[in-house]
XYZ file of C-alpha atoms in Angstrom:
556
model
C 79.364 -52.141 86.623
C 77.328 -54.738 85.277
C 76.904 -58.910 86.343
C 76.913 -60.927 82.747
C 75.621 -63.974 85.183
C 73.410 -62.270 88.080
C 71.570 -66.127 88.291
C 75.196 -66.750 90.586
C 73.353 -64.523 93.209
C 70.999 -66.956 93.907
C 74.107 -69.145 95.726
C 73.769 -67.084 98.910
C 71.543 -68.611 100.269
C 74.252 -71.178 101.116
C 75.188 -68.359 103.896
C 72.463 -70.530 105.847
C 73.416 -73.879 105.618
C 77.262 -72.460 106.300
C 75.671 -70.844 109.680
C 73.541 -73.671 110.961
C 76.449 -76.077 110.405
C 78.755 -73.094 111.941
C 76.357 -73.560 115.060
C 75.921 -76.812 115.474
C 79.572 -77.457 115.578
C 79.911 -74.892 118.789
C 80.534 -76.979 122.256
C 81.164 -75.692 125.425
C 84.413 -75.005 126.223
C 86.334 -77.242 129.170
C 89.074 -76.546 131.094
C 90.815 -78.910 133.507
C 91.952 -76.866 136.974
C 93.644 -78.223 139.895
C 90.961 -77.413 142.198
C 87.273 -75.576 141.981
C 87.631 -74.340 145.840
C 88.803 -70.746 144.462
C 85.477 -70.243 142.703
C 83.326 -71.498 145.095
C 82.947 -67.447 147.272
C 82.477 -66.027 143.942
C 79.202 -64.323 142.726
C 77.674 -66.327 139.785
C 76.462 -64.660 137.023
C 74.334 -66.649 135.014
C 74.688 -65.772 130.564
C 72.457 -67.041 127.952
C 73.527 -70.266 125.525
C 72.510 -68.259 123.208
C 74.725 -65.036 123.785
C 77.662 -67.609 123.957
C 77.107 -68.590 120.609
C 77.169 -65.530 118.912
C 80.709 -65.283 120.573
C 84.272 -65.851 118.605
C 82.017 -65.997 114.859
C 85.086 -64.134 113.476
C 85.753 -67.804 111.635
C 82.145 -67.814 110.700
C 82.647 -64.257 108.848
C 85.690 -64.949 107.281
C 83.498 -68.408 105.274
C 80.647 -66.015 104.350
C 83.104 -63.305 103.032
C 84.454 -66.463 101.366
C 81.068 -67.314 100.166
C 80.462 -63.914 98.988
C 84.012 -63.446 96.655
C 82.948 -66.687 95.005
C 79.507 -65.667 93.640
C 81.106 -62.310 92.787
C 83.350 -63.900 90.815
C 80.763 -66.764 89.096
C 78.207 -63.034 88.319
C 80.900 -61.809 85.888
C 81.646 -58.739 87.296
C 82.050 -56.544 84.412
C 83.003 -52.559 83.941
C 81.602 -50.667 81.698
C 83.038 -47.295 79.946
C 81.424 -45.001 77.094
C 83.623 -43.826 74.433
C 83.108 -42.958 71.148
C 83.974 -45.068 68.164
C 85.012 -44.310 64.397
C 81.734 -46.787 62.973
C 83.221 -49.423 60.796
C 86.826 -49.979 59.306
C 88.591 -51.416 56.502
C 92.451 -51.351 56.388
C 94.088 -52.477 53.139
C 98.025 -53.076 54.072
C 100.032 -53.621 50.855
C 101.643 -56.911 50.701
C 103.832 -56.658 48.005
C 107.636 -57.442 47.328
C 108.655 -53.512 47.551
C 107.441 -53.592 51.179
C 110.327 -55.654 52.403
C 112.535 -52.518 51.187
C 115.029 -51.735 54.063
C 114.016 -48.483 56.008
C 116.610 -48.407 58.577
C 116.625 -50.922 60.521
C 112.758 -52.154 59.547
C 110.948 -52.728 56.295
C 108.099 -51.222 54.945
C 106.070 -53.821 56.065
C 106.982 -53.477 59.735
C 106.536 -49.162 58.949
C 102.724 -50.069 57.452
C 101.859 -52.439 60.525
C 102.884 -49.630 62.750
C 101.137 -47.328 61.086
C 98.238 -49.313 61.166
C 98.148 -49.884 64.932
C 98.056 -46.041 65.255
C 95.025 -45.852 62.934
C 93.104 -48.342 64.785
C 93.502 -46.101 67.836
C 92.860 -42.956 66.497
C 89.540 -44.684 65.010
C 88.877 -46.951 67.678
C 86.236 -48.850 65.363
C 83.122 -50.692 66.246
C 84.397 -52.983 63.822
C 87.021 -53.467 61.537
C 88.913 -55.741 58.512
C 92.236 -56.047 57.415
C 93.424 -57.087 53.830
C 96.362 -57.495 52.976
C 97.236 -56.608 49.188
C 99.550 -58.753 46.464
C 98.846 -60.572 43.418
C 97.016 -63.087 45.202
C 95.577 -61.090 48.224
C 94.446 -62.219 51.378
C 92.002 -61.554 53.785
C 93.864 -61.218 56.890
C 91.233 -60.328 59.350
C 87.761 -60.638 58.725
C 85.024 -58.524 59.831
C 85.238 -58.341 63.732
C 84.907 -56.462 66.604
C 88.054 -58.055 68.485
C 90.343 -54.888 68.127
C 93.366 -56.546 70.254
C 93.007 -59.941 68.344
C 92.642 -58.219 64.898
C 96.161 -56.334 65.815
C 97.832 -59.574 66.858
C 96.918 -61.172 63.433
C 98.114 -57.892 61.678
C 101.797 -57.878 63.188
C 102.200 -61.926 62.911
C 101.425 -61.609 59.247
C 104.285 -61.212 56.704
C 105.025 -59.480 53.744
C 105.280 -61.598 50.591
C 107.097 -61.499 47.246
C 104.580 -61.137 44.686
C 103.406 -58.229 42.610
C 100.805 -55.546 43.043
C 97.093 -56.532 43.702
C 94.361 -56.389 41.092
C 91.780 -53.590 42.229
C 89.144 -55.414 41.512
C 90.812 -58.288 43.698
C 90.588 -56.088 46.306
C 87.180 -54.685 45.710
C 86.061 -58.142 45.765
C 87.412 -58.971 49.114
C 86.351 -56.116 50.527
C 82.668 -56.850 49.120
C 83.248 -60.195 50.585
C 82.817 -58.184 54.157
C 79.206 -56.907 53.992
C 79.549 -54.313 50.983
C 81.867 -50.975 50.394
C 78.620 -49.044 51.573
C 78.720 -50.671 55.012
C 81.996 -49.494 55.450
C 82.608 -45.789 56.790
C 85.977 -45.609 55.928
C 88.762 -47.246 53.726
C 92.155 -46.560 53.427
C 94.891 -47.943 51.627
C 98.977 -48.010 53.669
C 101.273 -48.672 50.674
C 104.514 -47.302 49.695
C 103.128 -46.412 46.100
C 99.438 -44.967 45.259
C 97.239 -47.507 44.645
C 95.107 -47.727 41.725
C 91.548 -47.312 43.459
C 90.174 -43.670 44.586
C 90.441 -44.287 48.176
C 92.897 -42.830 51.270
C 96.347 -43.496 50.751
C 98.816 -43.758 53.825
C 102.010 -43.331 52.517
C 105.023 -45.523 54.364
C 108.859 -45.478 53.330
C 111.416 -42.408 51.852
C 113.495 -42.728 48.318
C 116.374 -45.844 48.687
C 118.444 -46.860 46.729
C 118.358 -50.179 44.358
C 120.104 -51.780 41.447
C 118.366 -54.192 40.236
C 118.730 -57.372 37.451
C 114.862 -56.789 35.236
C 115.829 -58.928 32.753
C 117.510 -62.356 32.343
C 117.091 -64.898 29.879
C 118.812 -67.754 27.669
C 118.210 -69.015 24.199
C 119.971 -71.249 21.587
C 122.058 -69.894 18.505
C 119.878 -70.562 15.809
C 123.032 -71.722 13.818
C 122.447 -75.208 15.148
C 125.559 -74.940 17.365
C 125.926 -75.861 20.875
C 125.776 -72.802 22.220
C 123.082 -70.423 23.913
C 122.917 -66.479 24.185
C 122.691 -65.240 27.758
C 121.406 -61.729 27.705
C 120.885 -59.577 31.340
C 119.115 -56.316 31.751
C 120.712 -54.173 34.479
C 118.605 -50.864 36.200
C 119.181 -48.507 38.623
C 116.045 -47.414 39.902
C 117.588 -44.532 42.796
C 118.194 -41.014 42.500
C 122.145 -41.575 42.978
C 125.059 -43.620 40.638
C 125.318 -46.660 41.545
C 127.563 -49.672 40.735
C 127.550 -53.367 41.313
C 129.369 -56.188 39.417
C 127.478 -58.857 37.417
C 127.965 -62.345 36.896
C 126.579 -64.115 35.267
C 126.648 -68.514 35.171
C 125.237 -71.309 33.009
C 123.956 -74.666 35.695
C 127.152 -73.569 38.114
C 129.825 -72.689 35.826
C 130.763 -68.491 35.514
C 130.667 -67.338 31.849
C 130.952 -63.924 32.315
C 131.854 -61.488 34.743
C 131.470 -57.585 33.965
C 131.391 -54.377 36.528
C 128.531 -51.864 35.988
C 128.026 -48.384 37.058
C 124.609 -47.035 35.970
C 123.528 -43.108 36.811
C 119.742 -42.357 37.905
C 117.564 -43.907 35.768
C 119.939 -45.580 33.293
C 120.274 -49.194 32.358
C 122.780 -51.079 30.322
C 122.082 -54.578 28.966
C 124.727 -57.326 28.883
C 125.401 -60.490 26.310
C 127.521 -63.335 26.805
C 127.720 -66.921 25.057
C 127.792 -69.611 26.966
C 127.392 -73.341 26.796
C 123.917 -74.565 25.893
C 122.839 -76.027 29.281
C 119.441 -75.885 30.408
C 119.408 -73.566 33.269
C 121.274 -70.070 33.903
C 121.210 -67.690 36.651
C 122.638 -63.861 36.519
C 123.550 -62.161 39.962
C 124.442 -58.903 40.885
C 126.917 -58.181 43.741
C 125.866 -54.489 44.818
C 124.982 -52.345 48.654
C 121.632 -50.790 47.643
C 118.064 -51.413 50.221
C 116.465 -53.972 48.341
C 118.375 -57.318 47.719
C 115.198 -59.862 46.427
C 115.791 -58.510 42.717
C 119.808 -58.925 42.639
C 118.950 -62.894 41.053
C 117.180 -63.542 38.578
C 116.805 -66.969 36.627
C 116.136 -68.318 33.245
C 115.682 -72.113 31.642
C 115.975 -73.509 28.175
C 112.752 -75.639 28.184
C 113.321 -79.121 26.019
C 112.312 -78.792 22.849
C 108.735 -80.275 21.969
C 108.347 -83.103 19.728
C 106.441 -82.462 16.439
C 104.792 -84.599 14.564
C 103.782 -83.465 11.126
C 101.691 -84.466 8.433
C 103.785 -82.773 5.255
C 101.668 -82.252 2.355
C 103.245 -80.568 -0.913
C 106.716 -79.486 -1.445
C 109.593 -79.574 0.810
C 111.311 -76.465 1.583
C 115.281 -76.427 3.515
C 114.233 -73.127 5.415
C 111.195 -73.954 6.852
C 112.110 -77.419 7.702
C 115.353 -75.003 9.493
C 112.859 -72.497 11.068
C 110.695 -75.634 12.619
C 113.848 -77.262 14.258
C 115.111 -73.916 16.277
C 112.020 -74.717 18.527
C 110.786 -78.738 18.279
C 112.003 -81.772 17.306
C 110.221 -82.639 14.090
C 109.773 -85.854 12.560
C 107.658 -84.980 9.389
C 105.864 -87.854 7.546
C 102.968 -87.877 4.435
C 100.968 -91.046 5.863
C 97.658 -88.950 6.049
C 96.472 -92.351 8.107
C 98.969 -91.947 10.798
C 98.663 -89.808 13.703
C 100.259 -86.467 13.736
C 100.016 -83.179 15.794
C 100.180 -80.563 12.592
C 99.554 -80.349 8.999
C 102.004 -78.062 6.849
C 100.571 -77.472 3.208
C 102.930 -75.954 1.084
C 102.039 -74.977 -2.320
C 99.816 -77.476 -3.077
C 95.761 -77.810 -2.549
C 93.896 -79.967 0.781
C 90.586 -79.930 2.492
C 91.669 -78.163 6.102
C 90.670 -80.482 9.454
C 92.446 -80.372 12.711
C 95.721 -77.922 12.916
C 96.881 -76.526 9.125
C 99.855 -74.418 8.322
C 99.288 -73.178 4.765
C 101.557 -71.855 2.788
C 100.829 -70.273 -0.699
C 98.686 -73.406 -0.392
C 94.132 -73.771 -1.447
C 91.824 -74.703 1.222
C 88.894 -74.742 -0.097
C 86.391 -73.416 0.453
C 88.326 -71.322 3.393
C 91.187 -70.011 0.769
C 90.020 -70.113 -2.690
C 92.821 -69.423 -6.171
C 91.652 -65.905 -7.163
C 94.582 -65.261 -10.146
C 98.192 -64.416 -10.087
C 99.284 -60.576 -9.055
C 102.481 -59.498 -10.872
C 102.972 -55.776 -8.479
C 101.606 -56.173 -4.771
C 100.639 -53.086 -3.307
C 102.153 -51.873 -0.222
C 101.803 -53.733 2.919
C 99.520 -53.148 5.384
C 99.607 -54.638 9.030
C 95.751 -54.748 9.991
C 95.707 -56.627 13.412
C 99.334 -55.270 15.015
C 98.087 -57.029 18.807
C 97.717 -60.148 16.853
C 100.017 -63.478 18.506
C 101.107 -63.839 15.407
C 102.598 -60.358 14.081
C 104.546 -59.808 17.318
C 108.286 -59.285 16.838
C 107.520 -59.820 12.897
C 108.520 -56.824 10.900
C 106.019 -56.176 8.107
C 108.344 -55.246 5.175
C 110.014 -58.799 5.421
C 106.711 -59.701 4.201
C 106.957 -58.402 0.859
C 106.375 -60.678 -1.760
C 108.049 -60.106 -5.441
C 104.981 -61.784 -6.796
C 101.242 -62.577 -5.237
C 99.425 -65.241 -5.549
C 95.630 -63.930 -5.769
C 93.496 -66.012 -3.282
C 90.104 -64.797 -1.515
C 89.084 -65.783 2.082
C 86.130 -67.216 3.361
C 83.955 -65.189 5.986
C 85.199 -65.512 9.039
C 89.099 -65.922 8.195
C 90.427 -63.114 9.725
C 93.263 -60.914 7.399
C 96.494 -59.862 9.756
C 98.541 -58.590 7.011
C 97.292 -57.443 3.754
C 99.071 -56.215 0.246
C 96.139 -54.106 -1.365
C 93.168 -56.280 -0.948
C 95.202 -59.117 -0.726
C 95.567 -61.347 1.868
C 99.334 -61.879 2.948
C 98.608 -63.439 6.773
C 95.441 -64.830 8.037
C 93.960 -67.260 10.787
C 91.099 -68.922 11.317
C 90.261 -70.216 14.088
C 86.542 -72.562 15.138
C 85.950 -75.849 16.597
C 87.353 -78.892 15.108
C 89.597 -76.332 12.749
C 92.274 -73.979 13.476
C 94.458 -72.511 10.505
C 97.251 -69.799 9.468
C 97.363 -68.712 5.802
C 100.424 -67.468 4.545
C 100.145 -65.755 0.489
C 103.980 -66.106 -0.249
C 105.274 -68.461 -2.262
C 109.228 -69.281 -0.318
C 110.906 -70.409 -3.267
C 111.421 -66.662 -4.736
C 110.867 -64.702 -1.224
C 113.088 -63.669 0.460
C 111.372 -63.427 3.901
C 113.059 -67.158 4.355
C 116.632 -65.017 4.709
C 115.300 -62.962 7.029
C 115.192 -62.937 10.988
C 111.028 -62.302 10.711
C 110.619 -66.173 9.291
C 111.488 -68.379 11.970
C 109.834 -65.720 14.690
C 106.865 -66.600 11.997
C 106.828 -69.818 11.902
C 107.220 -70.330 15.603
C 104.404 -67.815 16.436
C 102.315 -69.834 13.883
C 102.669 -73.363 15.837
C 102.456 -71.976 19.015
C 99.271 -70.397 17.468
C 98.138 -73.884 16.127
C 99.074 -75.664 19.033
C 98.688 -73.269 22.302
C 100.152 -75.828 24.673
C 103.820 -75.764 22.868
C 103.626 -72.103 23.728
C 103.999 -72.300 27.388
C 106.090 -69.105 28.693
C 109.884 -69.929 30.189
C 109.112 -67.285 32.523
C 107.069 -66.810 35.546
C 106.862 -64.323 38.706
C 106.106 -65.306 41.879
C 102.697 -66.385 42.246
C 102.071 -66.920 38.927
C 99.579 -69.544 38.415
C 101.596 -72.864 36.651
C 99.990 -73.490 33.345
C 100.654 -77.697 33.148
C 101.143 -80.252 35.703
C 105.556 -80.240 35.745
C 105.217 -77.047 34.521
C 107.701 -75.886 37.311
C 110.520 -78.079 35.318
C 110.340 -76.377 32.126
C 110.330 -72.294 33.737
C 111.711 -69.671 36.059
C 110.356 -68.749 38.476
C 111.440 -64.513 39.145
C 110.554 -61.404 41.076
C 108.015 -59.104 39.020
C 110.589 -56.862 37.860
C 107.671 -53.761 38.668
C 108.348 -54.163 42.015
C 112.067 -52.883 41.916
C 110.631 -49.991 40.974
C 110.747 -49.245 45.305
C 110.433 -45.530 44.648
C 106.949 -45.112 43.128
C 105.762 -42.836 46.365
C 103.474 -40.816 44.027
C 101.409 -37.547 45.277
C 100.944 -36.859 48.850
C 97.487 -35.131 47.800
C 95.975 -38.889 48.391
C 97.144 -39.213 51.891
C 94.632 -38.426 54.455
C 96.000 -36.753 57.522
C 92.608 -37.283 59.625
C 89.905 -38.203 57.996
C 86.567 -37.663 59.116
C 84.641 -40.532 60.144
C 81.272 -41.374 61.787
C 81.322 -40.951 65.021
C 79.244 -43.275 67.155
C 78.955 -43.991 71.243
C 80.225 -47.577 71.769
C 81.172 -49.155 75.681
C 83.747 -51.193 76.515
C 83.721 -54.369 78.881
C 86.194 -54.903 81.401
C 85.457 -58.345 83.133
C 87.129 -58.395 86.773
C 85.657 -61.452 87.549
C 89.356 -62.481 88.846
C 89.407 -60.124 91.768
C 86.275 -62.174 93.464
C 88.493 -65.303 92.505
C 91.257 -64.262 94.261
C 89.562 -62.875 97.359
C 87.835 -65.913 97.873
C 91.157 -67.921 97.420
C 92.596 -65.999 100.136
C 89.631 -66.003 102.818
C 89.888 -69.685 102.563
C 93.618 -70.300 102.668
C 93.187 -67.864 105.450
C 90.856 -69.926 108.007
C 92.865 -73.034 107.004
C 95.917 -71.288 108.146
C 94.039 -70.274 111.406
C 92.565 -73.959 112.212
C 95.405 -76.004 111.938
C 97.272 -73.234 114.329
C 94.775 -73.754 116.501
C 95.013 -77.849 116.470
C 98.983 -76.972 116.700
C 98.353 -74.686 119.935
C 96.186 -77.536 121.829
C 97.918 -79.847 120.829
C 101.424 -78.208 122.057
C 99.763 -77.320 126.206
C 98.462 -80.509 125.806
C 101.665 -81.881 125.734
C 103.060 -79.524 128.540
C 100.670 -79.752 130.720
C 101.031 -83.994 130.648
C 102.841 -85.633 133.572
């Protein structure tokens, strides 16, 4: 045992004062008697003053004992005990959607915190962190040696719906702590493998989960009022399952359809439906995790367009531009606009430039007419602009020669020939496009307006804005939250992704080193005190109440 405040010895020396004052306070006793004639043959024994003080000090005992419980208490009586410790800790307790899977009775989440708890004990750590793991993660518990506090945080905390952590996320935080090298041991509790080479703690068994991981809404490009609602149904257990979907436009039903899907299949579903601006899908279905049985989708407004129209008009790309923005074209070169479109014709390039079988010099230069184009060549195929664009709609029946500048970079090629290109620098941004539309027939194909539209969104990276988000996504506009959906990361219905038990550790060695633990009992010299105190008050005011009662008696 060990006083954290010996200085609250020095108080006993207050015994002192308590026994002079004890002392001084001592009278002779007196007793009224009828008569003194009894006494008067009896031997007299003469005592001390002094030995008659030291008489009846019980009360005198009980204030020192008092005395002495009260600076026990004000040392800070503390026991100590040797044990030994696991060095320092880091848990890393995955935060994810998946973990609020149902595991009879509990989630994941609950399964991982328990888990947890056990660790700490078997590791009893000097010190120790907790993170907790998602797309945004969180440092739950920083570096401490408060073992009981650290656990409290862990089981108030709650598991989230976002997606899977970034590694390096989690590297970070854990750098954040003093350095990976500082700690002695990491480990990971996670009902999939995680992505970094540490100890995995595996928590949850195979369940069973249909699941909506894909929903969304777009107009019929035939100008009608209508929008295509398409769904995307998966069923991610080791069992058939079936569920019915429906699936509504703002809060009307449109469609209504009952699915059965074996292990591992999925079946998608289309419906037309009214073009409103917001849809939801829903799937009525028993499986263990409910948070991807909704998903949503929006039709965002359509942008307004302003653009500066230099050359000749053409019906199918003034068609292709009004699937995805309200245009309002215009060949005032003084007025403001937000795009140029050059369309076989010849202009000196500034701001944002569509061109179209169109000179810029001295970006795109005339280099002679081509009769036979060579085959066609896709040369960037990550490119924003060649997604969902099939090459051989390309194909021109005749090719304008033109040569590029350094720097343009060539997407799609025919021979040596440029067919798609983009330039991009500051104060200019361009896409080149070597067909001429009026005897192409890309214009009747589906590749031309998913052209055009990757073009302006290209040009103009703001119109481009996703109508999709997951949870925690990070919103790219202010009022971006009008315009999108906001969904589950459809990886995380994926609740079965336990992966190889060859990363869990079973015990893992760690560094063992003698540590003590404090046990303050400070209280028990509190409440010793408390009662020697309440005990003489008991014991005086009996005492008033006995004189006071043969005082009364013995009156006339």
């Amino acid at each position: 045992m060990i006083f954290l405040s010996a200085w609250a010895f020095g108080l006993l020396g207050v015994a002192s004062v308590i026994a002079l004052l004890y002392f001084l306070r001592r009278r002779e006793e007196r007793l009224v008697v009828s008569a003194i004639w009894l006494w008067e043959e009896e031997h007299e024994r003469p005592r001390s003053a002094l030995t008659l003080l030291w008489t009846k000090i019980w009360l005198l005992l009980v204030q020192l004992a008092a005395l002495a419980a009260l600076v026990f208490s004000l040392a800070e009586p503390t026991l100590t005990r040797e044990f030994i410790g696991g060095g320092t800790l880091a848990l890393i307790i995955d935060g994810s959607a998946s973990m609020q899977t149902a595991e009879q009775g509990k989630t994941r989440y609950e399964l991982a915190i328990a888990r947890a708890a056990e660790l700490i004990e078997q590791r009893r750590p000097n010190r120790l962190t907790i993170i907790q793991a998602q797309q945004s993660p969180k440092l739950l518990v920083p570096l401490t040696e408060d073992r009981p506090r650290a656990l409290f945080t862990l089981k108030a905390s709650q598991p989230t719906l976002q997606g899977d952590a970034k590694p390096s996320d989690i590297l970070e935080l854990v750098r954040s702590q003093g350095g990976l090298e500082n700690f002695h041991e990491v480990i990971y509790i996670s009902d999939h493998a995680p992505a970094l080479p540490i100890p995995w703690v595996s928590v949850g068994e195979p369940r069973k989960n249909l699941a909506i991981t894909g929903f969304a809404a777009r107009p019929v490009p035939d100008g009608t009022s209508q929008a295509i609602v398409w769904a995307r149904v998966q069923n991610f257990s080791s069992e058939a399952l079936e569920g019915t979907l429906k699936l509504f436009a703002e809060e009307t039903e449109i469609h209504q359809e009952r699915i059965s899907l074996g292990p591992g299949e999925q079946r998608s579903v289309e419906a037309l439906a009214p073009l409103y601006t917001r849809f939801r899908a829903v799937l009525d279905v028993i499986d263990d995790f409910a948070f991807d049985n909704i998903r949503y989708s929006v039709i965002p407004r359509r942008p307004q367009l302003k653009i500066l129209w230099l050359g000749e008009r053409n019906f199918f790309l003034m068609r292709a531009l009004s699937t995805f923005a309200e245009v309002s074209t215009q060949t005032d070169e003084t007025a403001s606009y937000d795009l140029v479109i050059a369309h076989n014709t010849a202009i000196r390039p500034v701001g944002a430039v569509l061109l179209i079988n169109s000179v810029a010099e001295p970006w795109v230069v005339r280099a002679g007419s081509i009769s036979e184009p060579g085959s066609l060549q896709v040369l960037v195929p990550g490119h924003p602009l060649v997604q969902h664009v099939r090459g051989e709609h390309l194909r021109p029946t005749t090719l304008s020669g033109a040569q590029l500048a350094p720097g343009v970079q060539t997407l799609i090629a025919s021979g040596d020939q440029p067919i798609l290109a983009a330039y991009r620098s500051q104060g200019l941004r361009f896409v080149y496009l070597g067909v001429d539309l009026k005897s192409s027939p890309l214009v009747l194909t589906p590749s031309f307006p998913i052209l055009i539209r990757n073009s302006i969104y290209w040009l103009i990276p703001e119109l481009g804005l996703p109508s999709e988000r997951f949870v925690s996504d990070e919103f790219a506009t202010l009022g971006f939250a009008d315009q999108a959906a906001i969904n589950l990361d459809p990886t995380e219905s994926e609740i079965n992704r336990l992966g190889s038990p060859s990363f869990v550790p079973q015990e893992s060695p760690t560094r063992e080193t003698k540590s003590q633990i404090y046990t303050p009992i400070w209280y028990l010299g509190a409440w010793a005190a408390f009662v020697a105190l309440a005990g003489e008050l008991l014991w005086y005011y009996w005492g008033v109440f006995r004189r006071r009662r043969w005082s009364y008696e013995r009156a006339p």
